[in-house]
XYZ file of C-alpha atoms in Angstrom:
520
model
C -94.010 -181.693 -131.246
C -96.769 -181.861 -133.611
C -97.461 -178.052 -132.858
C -94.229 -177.338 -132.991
C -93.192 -174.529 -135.729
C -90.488 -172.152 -136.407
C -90.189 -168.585 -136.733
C -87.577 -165.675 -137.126
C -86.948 -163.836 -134.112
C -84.815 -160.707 -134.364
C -82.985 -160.547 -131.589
C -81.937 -157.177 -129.815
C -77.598 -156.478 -130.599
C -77.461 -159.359 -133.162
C -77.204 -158.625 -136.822
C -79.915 -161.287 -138.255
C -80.166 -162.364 -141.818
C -83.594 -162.980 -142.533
C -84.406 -166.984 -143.277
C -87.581 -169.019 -143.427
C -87.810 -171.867 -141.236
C -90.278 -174.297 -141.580
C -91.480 -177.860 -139.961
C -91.469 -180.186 -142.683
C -92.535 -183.594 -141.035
C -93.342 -184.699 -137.487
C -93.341 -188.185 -136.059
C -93.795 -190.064 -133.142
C -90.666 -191.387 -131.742
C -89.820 -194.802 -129.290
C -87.782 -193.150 -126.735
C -89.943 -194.332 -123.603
C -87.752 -194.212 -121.055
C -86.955 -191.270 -118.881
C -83.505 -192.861 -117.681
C -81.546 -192.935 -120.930
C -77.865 -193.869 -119.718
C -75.471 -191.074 -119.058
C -71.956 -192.185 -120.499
C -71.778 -190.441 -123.848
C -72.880 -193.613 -126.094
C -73.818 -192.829 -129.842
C -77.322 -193.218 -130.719
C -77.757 -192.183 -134.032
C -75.881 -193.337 -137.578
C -76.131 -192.123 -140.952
C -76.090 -195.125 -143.316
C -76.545 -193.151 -146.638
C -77.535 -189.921 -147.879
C -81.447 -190.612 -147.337
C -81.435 -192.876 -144.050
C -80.289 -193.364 -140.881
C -80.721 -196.047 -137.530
C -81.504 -194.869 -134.226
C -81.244 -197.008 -130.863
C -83.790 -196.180 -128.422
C -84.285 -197.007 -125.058
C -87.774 -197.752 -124.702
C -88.347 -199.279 -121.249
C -86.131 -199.758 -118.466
C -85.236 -197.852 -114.770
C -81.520 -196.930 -113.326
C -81.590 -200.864 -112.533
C -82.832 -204.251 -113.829
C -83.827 -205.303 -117.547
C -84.179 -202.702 -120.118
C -86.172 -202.884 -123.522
C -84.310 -200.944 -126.784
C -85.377 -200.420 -130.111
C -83.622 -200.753 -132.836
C -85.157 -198.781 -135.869
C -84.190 -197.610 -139.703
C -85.740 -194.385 -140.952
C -85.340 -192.481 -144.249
C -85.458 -188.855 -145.010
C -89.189 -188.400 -144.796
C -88.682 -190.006 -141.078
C -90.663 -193.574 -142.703
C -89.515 -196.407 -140.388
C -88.597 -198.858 -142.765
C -87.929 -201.603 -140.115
C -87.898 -201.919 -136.147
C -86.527 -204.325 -133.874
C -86.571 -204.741 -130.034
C -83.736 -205.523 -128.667
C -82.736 -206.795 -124.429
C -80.316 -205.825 -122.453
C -79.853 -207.540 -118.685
C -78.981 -204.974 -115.893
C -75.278 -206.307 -116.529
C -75.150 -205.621 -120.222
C -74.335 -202.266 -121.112
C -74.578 -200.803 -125.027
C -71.182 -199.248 -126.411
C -71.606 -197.983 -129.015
C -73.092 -197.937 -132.788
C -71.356 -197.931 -135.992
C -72.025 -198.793 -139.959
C -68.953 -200.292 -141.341
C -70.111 -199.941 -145.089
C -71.787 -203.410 -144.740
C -73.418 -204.309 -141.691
C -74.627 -201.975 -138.342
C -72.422 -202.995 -135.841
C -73.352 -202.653 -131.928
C -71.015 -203.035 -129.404
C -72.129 -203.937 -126.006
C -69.757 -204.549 -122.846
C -71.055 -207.788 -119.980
C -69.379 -206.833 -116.966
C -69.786 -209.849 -114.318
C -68.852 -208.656 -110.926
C -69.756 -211.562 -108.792
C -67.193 -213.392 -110.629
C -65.002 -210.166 -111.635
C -64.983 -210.545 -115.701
C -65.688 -208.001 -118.052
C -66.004 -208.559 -121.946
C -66.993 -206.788 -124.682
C -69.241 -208.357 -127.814
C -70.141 -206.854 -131.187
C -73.366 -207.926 -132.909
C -73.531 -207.112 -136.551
C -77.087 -206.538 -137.910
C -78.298 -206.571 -141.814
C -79.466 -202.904 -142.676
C -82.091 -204.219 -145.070
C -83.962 -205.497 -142.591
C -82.971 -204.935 -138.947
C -82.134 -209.284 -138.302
C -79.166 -209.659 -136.064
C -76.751 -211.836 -138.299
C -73.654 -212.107 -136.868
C -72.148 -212.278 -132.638
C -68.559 -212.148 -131.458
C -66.877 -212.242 -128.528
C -64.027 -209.544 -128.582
C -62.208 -209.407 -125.618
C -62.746 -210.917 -122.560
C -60.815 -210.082 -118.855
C -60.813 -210.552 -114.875
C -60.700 -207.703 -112.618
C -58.739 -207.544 -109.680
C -59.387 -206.266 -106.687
C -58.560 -202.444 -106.542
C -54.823 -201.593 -105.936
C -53.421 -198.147 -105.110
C -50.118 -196.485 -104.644
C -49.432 -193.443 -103.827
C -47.055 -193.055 -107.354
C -48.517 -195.786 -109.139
C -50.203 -194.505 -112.390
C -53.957 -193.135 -112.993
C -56.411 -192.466 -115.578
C -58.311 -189.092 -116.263
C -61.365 -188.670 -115.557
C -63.940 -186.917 -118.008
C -66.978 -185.415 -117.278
C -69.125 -187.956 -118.018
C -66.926 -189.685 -115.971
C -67.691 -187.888 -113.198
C -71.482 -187.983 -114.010
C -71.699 -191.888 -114.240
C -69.173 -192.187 -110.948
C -72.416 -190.512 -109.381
C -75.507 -192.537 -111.013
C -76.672 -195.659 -109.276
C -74.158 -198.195 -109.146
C -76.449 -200.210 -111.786
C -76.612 -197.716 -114.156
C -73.781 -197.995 -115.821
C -70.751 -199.524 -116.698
C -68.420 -199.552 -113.147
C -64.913 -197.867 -114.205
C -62.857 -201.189 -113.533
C -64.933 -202.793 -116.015
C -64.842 -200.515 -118.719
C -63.865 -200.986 -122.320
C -62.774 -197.796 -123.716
C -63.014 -197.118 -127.650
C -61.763 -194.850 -129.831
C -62.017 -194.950 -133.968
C -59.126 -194.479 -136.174
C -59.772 -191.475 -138.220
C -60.913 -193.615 -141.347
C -62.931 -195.332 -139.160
C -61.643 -198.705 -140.718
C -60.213 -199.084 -137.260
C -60.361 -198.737 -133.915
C -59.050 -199.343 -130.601
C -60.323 -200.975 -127.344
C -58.611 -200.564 -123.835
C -59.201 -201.696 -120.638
C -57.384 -200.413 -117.530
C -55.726 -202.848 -115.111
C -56.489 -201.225 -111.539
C -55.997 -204.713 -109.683
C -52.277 -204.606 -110.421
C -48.975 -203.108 -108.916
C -48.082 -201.060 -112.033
C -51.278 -199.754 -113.811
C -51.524 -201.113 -117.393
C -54.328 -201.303 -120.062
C -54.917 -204.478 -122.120
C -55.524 -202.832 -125.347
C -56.609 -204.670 -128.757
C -56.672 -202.855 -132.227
C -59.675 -204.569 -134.505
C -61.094 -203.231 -138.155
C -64.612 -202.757 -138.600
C -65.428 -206.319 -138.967
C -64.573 -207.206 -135.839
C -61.570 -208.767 -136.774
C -58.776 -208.880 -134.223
C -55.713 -207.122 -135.685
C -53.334 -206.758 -132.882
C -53.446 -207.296 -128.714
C -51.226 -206.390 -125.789
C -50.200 -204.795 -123.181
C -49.013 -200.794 -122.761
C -47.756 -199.562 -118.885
C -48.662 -196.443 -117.619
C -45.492 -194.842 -115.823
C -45.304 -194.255 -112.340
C -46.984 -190.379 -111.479
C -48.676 -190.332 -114.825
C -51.903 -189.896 -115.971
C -53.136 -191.259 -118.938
C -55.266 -189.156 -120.959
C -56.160 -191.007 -123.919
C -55.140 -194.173 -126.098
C -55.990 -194.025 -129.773
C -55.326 -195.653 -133.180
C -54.200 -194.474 -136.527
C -54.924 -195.683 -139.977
C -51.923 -198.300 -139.859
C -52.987 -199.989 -136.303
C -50.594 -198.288 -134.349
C -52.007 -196.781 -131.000
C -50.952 -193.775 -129.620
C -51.181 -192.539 -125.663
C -51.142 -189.073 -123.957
C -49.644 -189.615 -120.666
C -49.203 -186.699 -118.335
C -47.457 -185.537 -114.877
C -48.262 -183.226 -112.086
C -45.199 -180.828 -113.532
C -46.995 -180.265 -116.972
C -45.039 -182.524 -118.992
C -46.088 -184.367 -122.177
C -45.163 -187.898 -122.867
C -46.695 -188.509 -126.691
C -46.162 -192.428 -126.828
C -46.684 -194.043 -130.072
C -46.513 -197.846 -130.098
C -46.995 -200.962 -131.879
C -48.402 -203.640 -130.820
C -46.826 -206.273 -132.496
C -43.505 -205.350 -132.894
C -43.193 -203.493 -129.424
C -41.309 -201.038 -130.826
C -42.370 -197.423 -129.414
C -41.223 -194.038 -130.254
C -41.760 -190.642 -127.500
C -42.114 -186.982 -128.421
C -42.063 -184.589 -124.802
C -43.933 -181.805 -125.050
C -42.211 -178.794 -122.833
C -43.381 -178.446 -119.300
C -45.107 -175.679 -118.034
C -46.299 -174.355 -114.940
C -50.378 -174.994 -115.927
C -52.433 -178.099 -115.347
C -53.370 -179.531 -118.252
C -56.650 -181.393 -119.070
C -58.943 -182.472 -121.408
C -56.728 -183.740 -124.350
C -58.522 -183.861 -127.942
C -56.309 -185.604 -130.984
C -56.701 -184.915 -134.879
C -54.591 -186.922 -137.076
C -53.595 -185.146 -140.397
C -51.656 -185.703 -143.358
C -49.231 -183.444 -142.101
C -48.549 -184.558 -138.707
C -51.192 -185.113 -135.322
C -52.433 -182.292 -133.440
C -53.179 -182.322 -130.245
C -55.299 -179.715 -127.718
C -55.883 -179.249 -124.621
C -56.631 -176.532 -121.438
C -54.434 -175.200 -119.765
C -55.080 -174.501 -115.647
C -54.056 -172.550 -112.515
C -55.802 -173.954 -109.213
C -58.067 -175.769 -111.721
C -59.262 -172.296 -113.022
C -58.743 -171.880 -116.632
C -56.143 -169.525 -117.977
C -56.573 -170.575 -121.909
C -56.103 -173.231 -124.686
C -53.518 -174.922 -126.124
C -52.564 -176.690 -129.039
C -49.735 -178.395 -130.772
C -48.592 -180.243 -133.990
C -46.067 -183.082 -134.276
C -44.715 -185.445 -136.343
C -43.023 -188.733 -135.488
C -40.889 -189.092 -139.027
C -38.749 -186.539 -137.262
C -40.043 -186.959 -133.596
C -40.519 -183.387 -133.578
C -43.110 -180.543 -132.228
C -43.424 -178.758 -134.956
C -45.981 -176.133 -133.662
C -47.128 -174.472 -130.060
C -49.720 -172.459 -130.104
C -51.054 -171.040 -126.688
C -53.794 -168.731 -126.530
C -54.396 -166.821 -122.684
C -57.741 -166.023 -121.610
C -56.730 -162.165 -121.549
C -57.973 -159.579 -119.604
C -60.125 -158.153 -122.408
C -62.097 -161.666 -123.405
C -62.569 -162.135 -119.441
C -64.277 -158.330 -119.199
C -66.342 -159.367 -122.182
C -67.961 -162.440 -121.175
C -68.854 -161.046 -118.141
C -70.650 -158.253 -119.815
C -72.316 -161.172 -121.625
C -73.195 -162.928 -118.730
C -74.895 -160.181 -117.154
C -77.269 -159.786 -120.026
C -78.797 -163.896 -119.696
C -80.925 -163.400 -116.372
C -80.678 -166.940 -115.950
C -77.133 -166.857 -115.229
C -76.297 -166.288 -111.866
C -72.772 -164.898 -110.154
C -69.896 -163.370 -111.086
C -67.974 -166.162 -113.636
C -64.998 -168.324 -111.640
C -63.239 -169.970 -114.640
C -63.682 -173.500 -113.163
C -65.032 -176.212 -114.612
C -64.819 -175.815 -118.715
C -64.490 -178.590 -121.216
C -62.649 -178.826 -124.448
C -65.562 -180.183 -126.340
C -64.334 -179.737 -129.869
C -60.983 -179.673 -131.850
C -61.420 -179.303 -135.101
C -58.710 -179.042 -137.914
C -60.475 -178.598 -140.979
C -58.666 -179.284 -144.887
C -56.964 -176.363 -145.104
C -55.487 -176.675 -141.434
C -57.454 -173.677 -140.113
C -58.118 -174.888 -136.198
C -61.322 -174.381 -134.038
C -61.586 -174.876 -130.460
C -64.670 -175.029 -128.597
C -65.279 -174.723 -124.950
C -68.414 -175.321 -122.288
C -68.707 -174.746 -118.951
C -69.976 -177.906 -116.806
C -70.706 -178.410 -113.530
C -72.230 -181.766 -111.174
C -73.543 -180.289 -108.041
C -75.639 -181.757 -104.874
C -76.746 -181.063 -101.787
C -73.492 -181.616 -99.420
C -70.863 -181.632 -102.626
C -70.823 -177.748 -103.428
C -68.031 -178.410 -105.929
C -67.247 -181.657 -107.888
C -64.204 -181.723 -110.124
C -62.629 -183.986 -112.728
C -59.277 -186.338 -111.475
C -58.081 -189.026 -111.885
C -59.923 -192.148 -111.417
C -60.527 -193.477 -108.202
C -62.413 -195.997 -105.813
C -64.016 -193.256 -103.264
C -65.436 -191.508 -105.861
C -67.929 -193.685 -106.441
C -70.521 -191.888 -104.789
C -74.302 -192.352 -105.482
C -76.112 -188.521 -105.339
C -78.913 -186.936 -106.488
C -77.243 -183.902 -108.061
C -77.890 -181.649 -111.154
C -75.897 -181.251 -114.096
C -75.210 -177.534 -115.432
C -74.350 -176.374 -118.794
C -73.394 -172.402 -119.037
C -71.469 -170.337 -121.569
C -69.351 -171.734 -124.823
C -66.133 -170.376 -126.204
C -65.273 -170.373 -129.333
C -61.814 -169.715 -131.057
C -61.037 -169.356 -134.417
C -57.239 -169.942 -136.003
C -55.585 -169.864 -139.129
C -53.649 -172.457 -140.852
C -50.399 -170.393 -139.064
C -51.519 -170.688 -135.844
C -53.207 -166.797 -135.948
C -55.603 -166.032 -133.994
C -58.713 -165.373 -136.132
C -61.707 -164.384 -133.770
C -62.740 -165.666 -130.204
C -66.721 -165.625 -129.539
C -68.741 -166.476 -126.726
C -72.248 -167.559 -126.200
C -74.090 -166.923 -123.005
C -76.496 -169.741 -122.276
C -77.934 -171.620 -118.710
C -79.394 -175.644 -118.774
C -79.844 -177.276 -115.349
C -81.212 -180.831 -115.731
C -81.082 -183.842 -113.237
C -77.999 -185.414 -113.362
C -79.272 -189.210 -113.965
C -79.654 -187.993 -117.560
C -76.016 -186.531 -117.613
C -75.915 -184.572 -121.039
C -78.175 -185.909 -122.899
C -80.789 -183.587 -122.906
C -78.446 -180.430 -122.337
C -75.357 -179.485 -123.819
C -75.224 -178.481 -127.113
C -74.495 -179.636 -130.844
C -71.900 -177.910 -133.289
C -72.224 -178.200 -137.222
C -68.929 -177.430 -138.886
C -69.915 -178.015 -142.419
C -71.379 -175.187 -144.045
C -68.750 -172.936 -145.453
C -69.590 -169.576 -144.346
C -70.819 -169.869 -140.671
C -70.894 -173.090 -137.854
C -73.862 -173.633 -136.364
C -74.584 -174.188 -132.346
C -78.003 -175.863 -131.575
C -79.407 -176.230 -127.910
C -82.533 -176.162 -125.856
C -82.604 -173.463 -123.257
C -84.237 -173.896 -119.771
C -85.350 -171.308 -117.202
C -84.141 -173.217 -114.200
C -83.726 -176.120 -111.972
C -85.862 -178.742 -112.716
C -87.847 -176.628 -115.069
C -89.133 -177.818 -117.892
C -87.328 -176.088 -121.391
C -89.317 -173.392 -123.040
C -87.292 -173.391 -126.030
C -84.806 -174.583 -128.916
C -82.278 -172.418 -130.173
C -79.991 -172.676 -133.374
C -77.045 -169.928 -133.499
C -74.940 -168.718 -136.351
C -71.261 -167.827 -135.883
C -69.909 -166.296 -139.122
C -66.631 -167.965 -139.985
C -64.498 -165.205 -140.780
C -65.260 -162.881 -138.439
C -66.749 -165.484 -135.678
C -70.073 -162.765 -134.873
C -73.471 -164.011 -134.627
C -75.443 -163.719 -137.710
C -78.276 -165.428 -137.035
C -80.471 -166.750 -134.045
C -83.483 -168.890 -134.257
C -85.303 -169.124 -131.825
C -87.936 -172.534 -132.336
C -91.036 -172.094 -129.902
C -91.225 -175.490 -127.803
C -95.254 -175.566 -126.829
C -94.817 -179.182 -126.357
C -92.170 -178.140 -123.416
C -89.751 -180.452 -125.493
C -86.232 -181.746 -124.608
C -83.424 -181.678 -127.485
C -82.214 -184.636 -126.990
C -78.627 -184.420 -128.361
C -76.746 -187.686 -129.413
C -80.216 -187.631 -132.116
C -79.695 -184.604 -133.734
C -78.626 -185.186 -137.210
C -77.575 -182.468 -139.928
C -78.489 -184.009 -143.371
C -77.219 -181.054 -144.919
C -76.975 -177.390 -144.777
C -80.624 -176.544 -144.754
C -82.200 -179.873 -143.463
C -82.111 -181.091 -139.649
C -83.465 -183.618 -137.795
C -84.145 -183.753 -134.137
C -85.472 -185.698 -131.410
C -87.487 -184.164 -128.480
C -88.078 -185.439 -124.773
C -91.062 -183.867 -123.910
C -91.127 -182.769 -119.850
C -88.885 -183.375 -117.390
C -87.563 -186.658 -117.484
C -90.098 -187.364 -120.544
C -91.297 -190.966 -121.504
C -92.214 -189.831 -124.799
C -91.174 -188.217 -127.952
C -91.097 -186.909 -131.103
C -88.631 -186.871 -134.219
C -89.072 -183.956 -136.251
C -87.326 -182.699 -139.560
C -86.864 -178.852 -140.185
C -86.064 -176.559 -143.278
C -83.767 -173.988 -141.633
């Protein structure tokens, strides 16, 4: 990385406003280990407008004892402190948050000799890195797996899929895992645990604030041939569940935990699969997206607003994948050499939903695949025992969708953005995917690392420009990579609208790095 500098490149078809890009600091960085785990955890936080703590894994294999580091850095990448920190092959990281006070980690101990799983949060002073605080959240047995043929079932997500395929070891095994989503304040948020030992699934769910503090606890049912996709929190403590059926219907649960009182909204049933559910909660009602399938192919995306004052849907709005956006994409396809094949509409992800202030909507979409010898096709479900499947497979990344709407629902643009990253699949997506900025006003910004094949080593890093209005590329950067460097994305952090800093992997399956921070 420490040759690593930017230039313009003016890209054939594109209309490119001319920027200067430059490196502005370089630094070694503590990510040592090749096997960073491949569930999705959050790496990096943002504790003011100058600093920010990363946790790095340092040393450590699929199995056995790992080493992280724990380390504060401000805006000229200075490490003002570092700690090491242990984890036991049966401790498992959850995730990392600032409440305003302390840096709270949450780690999940799942014993499976004696068939216990608990989550703990240890709160850490930001002055100086010193661990100051432990609790013991939650704490619950597993039973042994128990499966009808209409009891309920959880959805799968891809990561899902990815870590259902990593050494058993690795991480966290489904039965055992605590599930956590953040109310939209993030003063709150929610942990679940699935019951999969029982007749009737149910999840033990517990609602604490950002202390740690327990707030509410009990237990929610999932009906008979649904699937639950989702259970979340809202400002007040009350959680909220998506449940689903094979017939396309929509059972919006909210719930309370300590009154027990529960309200439903049913969202009309359609013909289409539905999958991968994303939630915003606004001050004028909760929106929800998701895909919409035929034979698991997609055939466009979906979103809706409700409101439980009047337990109404107060909005639908379904956009097709027509005819027209299929015939472009393919054109677009056919111009990246490293994509391969005619396009089969299988395997995309809803990976953002966002509703911005003035209720303007954005959807975006990836295509992702898990692949290995003998498995030519591995798809999402719902949860299940046999699919816990050790492989050596590859994860793909291809093309991203974007559509644009206005506060009305309209249709503003729909964009697409051919791209190829192949990477093993012990390192999930991690070091492929992409990151989306949404804050600058007049464009959103896409940054990824390309690669020119399997196992091959990425040659560079690539930040694209969609202009908001009309949803056309405006600019495409194009950062040579000499060191053959990895973006690794849960550390890529937008300070602001001209100022980025990333983390590189350098090689394949890299056991070092570098932190950089860019002028764009």
């Amino acid at each position: 990385m420490r040759f690593l500098f930017a230039i313009l490149m003016l890209l054939s078809g594109l209309s490119t406003i001319v920027h200067s890009q430059t490196l502005l600091l370089n630094k070694e960085f503590g990510l040592g280990s090749p096997y960073s785990e491949p569930d999705g955890r959050n790496d990096i936080v943002r504790i003011s407008e100058t600093d920010f703590i990363t946790l790095a894994k340092v040393k450590g294999n699929q199995s056995g004892k790992s080493e992280f580091s724990l380390e504060r850095y401000n805006h000229e990448l200075n490490s003002i402190w570092k700690i090491s920190l242990n984890a036991e092959t049966y401790e498992d990281y959850k995730d990392l948050y600032f409440n305003g006070k302390d840096l709270v980690l949450l780690s999940v101990i799942h014993n499976e000799s004696e068939k216990k799983t608990k989550m703990e949060a240890y709160g850490f002073d930001i002055s100086n890195g010193s661990r100051i605080w432990t609790k013991e959240l939650e704490s619950y047995e597993v039973g042994d797996w128990e499966m009808h043929p209409h009891k309920g079932k959880v959805k799968e997500t891809f990561l899902d899929v990815v870590c259902e395929h990593a050494n058993h070891n690795f991480v966290t095994p489904f039965e055992y895992k605590h599930n956590v989503h953040f109310s939209p304040d993030n003063k709150k948020f929610v942990s679940y645990v699935f019951n999969y030992g029982e007749k009737n699934l149910t999840a033990s769910v517990s609602v604490y604030d950002s202390q740690c503090n327990l707030l509410s606890r009990g237990k929610v049912g999932i009906d008979n041939d649904f699937v639950n996709n989702g259970i979340y929190v809202d400002n007040d403590g009350l959680v909220y569940l998506i449940n689903v059926n094979n017939f396309g219907k929509v059972n919006f649960i909210r719930y309370s935990l300590v009154t027990k009182d529960f309200d439903i909204i049913e969202f009309p049933g359609s013909n289409h699969q539905k999958d991968d559910f994303h939630i915003s909660f606004q001050d004028d009602g909760i929106y929800i997206a998701n895909l919409e399938l035929s034979q698991e192919k997609l055939t466009g995306v979906k979103y809706t607003k409700c409101n439980f004052t009047d337990k109404s849907v107060d909005m639908i709005i379904y956009e097709e994948l027509t005819d027209d956006m299929k015939n472009a994409i393919a054109k677009e396809r056919k111009k990246n050499k490293d994509l391969k094949g005619d396009e089969n509409w299988m395997d995309y992800d809803l990976t953002h939903f966002i509703v911005n202030p003035d209720k303007s909507v954005m959807i975006a979409l990836e295509k992702r695949d898990l692949y290995a010898d003998g498995y030519p096709h591995i798809k999402k479900d719902a949860f299940d025992k046999s699919h816990n499947v050790e492989i050596l497979g590859h994860v793909q990344t291809e093309g991203i969708i974007l559509y644009s709407f206005n506060k009305d629902g309209d249709k503003q643009w729909s964009s697409y953005l051919a791209k190829n990253q192949v990477y093993p699949a012990n390192d999930g997506l991690n070091t492929i995917s992409f990151v989306l900025d949404n804050s600058p006003k007049d464009h959103i910004r896409i940054l990824y690392a390309s690669t020119e094949g399997m196992d091959a080593a990425p040659h560079t890093i690539n930040m694209v420009s969609f202009d908001r209005k009309s949803g056309k590329i405006v600019k495409n950067i194009v950062l040579p990579n000499q060191d053959k460097l990895v973006l690794v994305r849960d550390y890529t952090l937008f300070l602001d609208e001209s100022n980025i800093v990333l983390v590189g992997k350098k090689g394949l399956m890299g056991k070092s790095s570098s932190i950089a921070k860019f002028k764009l």
